[in-house]
């Protein structure tokens, strides 16, 4: 099996391997030529997936919730099709949970929101709570693909960041930070953001799960980059996702007061930006 199927509008990083399966030409172009034997599939398009997965498919890689391109979640039908096709063709399923994993959706792993356990999961960001660490988890038939010594990097597995990641996991799992804070503060944030949606007609949707939230705008009226810029001028650091979504990703230990403050800055920004 030689082929990897990846999703349109995905983002997996900027090393050449990750770029080859990143479905956004603007990131790929400067680094071409990239790895071959990769095929793009339209995200959430079951028909397209069925047409592309075959005996040749070694792996299907996706973000269960696409981060960079606007917090688009895989549909249950699409996940079901991935599950069935991967069983039929003995294909590995890889979830990139670098952005949506490690508690961000209100569950430790984002795949827990779906009826599918992937063979490989990549994790990073929230695993380190601010320090740089990434990891690749495997199960079952993926366990033997990489064995100790196959892969390494200068700082890979260094004791300093591993100690921090252990401390983060202790907070997330043993001290129940996910249940206590991510879920609760996620709901609180959605309540507040929904009020803004009621007030400003250019807000189309509040989307996401847990503290992986996004505000989607009518892009004919408001662009994400303008909101990000104005919010920054007012002391609130946000990040866009695509043209028309602004990500609302507070840290997991955020308080209600801090959410109130962020939402009131957003309100001020929206009052000025609307026309
Ligand atoms: C889903 C996803 N995958 C991969 C990456 C890239 O991670 P890294 O910069 O650690 O290679 C990111 C970074 O934003 C991401 O959001």
Short mmCIF file of N, CA, C and O and ligand atoms in Angstrom, two decimals, residues 10-15 18 22 63 65-68 96-100 122-125 133-134 247, ligand 1:
data_model
loop_
_atom_site.label_atom_id
_atom_site.label_comp_id
_atom_site.label_asym_id
_atom_site.label_seq_id
_atom_site.Cartn_x
_atom_site.Cartn_y
_atom_site.Cartn_z
N UNK A 10 -7.34 20.96 4.84
CA UNK A 10 -6.71 20.50 6.08
C UNK A 10 -5.44 21.30 6.37
O UNK A 10 -4.93 22.00 5.48
N UNK A 11 -4.94 21.16 7.58
CA UNK A 11 -3.62 21.72 7.91
C UNK A 11 -2.91 20.75 8.84
O UNK A 11 -3.42 20.42 9.90
N UNK A 12 -1.72 20.30 8.40
CA UNK A 12 -1.00 19.33 9.22
C UNK A 12 0.40 19.79 9.58
O UNK A 12 1.14 19.05 10.23
N UNK A 13 0.81 20.98 9.14
CA UNK A 13 2.14 21.47 9.53
C UNK A 13 2.99 21.78 8.32
O UNK A 13 2.57 21.63 7.18
N UNK A 14 4.24 22.19 8.58
CA UNK A 14 5.08 22.73 7.51
C UNK A 14 6.35 21.95 7.23
O UNK A 14 7.23 22.44 6.54
N UNK A 15 6.47 20.76 7.76
CA UNK A 15 7.55 19.89 7.28
C UNK A 15 7.05 19.33 5.94
O UNK A 15 5.84 19.35 5.66
N UNK A 18 4.26 16.66 6.16
CA UNK A 18 2.98 17.21 6.61
C UNK A 18 2.36 18.11 5.53
O UNK A 18 1.15 18.10 5.31
N UNK A 22 -1.37 18.46 3.36
CA UNK A 22 -2.11 19.66 3.77
C UNK A 22 -2.87 20.18 2.55
O UNK A 22 -2.26 20.58 1.57
N UNK A 63 -8.08 15.89 10.27
CA UNK A 63 -8.36 16.52 11.56
C UNK A 63 -9.85 16.25 11.80
O UNK A 63 -10.66 16.66 10.96
N UNK A 65 -11.80 17.72 13.67
CA UNK A 65 -12.37 19.07 13.55
C UNK A 65 -11.28 19.92 12.92
O UNK A 65 -10.21 20.08 13.50
N UNK A 66 -11.54 20.42 11.71
CA UNK A 66 -10.49 21.17 11.00
C UNK A 66 -10.28 22.52 11.68
O UNK A 66 -11.21 23.32 11.79
N UNK A 67 -9.05 22.76 12.12
CA UNK A 67 -8.77 23.98 12.89
C UNK A 67 -8.54 25.21 12.03
O UNK A 67 -9.33 26.16 12.04
N UNK A 68 -7.47 25.19 11.24
CA UNK A 68 -7.07 26.37 10.47
C UNK A 68 -8.14 26.85 9.50
O UNK A 68 -8.20 28.02 9.17
N UNK A 96 -5.24 13.85 13.22
CA UNK A 96 -4.37 14.92 13.67
C UNK A 96 -5.14 15.71 14.72
O UNK A 96 -6.07 16.47 14.40
N UNK A 97 -4.78 15.48 15.98
CA UNK A 97 -5.47 16.18 17.09
C UNK A 97 -4.55 17.22 17.71
O UNK A 97 -4.68 17.56 18.89
N UNK A 98 -3.61 17.71 16.92
CA UNK A 98 -2.66 18.70 17.45
C UNK A 98 -3.39 19.93 17.99
O UNK A 98 -3.04 20.46 19.03
N UNK A 99 -4.43 20.34 17.27
CA UNK A 99 -5.18 21.52 17.70
C UNK A 99 -6.41 21.14 18.54
O UNK A 99 -6.74 21.79 19.53
N UNK A 100 -7.11 20.07 18.16
CA UNK A 100 -8.40 19.80 18.80
C UNK A 100 -8.31 18.78 19.94
O UNK A 100 -9.28 18.55 20.64
N UNK A 122 -2.01 12.17 16.43
CA UNK A 122 -0.92 13.10 16.74
C UNK A 122 -1.45 14.16 17.70
O UNK A 122 -2.57 14.65 17.55
N UNK A 123 -0.64 14.46 18.71
CA UNK A 123 -1.05 15.45 19.71
C UNK A 123 0.11 16.43 19.93
O UNK A 123 1.28 16.09 19.71
N UNK A 124 -0.23 17.63 20.34
CA UNK A 124 0.82 18.62 20.66
C UNK A 124 0.20 19.72 21.52
O UNK A 124 -0.20 19.43 22.65
N UNK A 125 0.05 20.89 20.95
CA UNK A 125 -0.34 22.12 21.65
C UNK A 125 -0.74 21.96 23.13
O UNK A 125 0.05 22.26 24.01
N UNK A 133 6.00 20.56 22.88
CA UNK A 133 6.09 19.10 22.86
C UNK A 133 5.04 18.57 21.89
O UNK A 133 3.95 19.16 21.77
N UNK A 134 5.38 17.52 21.19
CA UNK A 134 4.41 16.83 20.33
C UNK A 134 4.60 15.35 20.51
O UNK A 134 5.66 14.88 20.95
N UNK A 247 -11.24 32.36 15.87
CA UNK A 247 -11.20 31.34 16.92
C UNK A 247 -11.23 31.98 18.30
O UNK A 247 -10.61 33.01 18.53
C1 LIG B 1 -4.19 20.46 13.14
C2 LIG B 1 -2.75 20.87 13.13
N1 LIG B 1 -1.82 20.00 12.73
C3 LIG B 1 -0.51 20.33 12.71
C4 LIG B 1 -0.10 21.58 13.10
C5 LIG B 1 1.35 21.89 13.04
O1 LIG B 1 1.96 21.58 14.20
P1 LIG B 1 3.52 21.84 14.37
O2 LIG B 1 3.69 23.30 14.14
O3 LIG B 1 3.77 21.43 15.77
O4 LIG B 1 4.22 21.03 13.35
C6 LIG B 1 -1.02 22.51 13.54
C7 LIG B 1 -0.57 23.86 13.93
O5 LIG B 1 -1.28 24.81 13.99
C8 LIG B 1 -2.38 22.16 13.55
O6 LIG B 1 -3.31 23.04 13.93
#
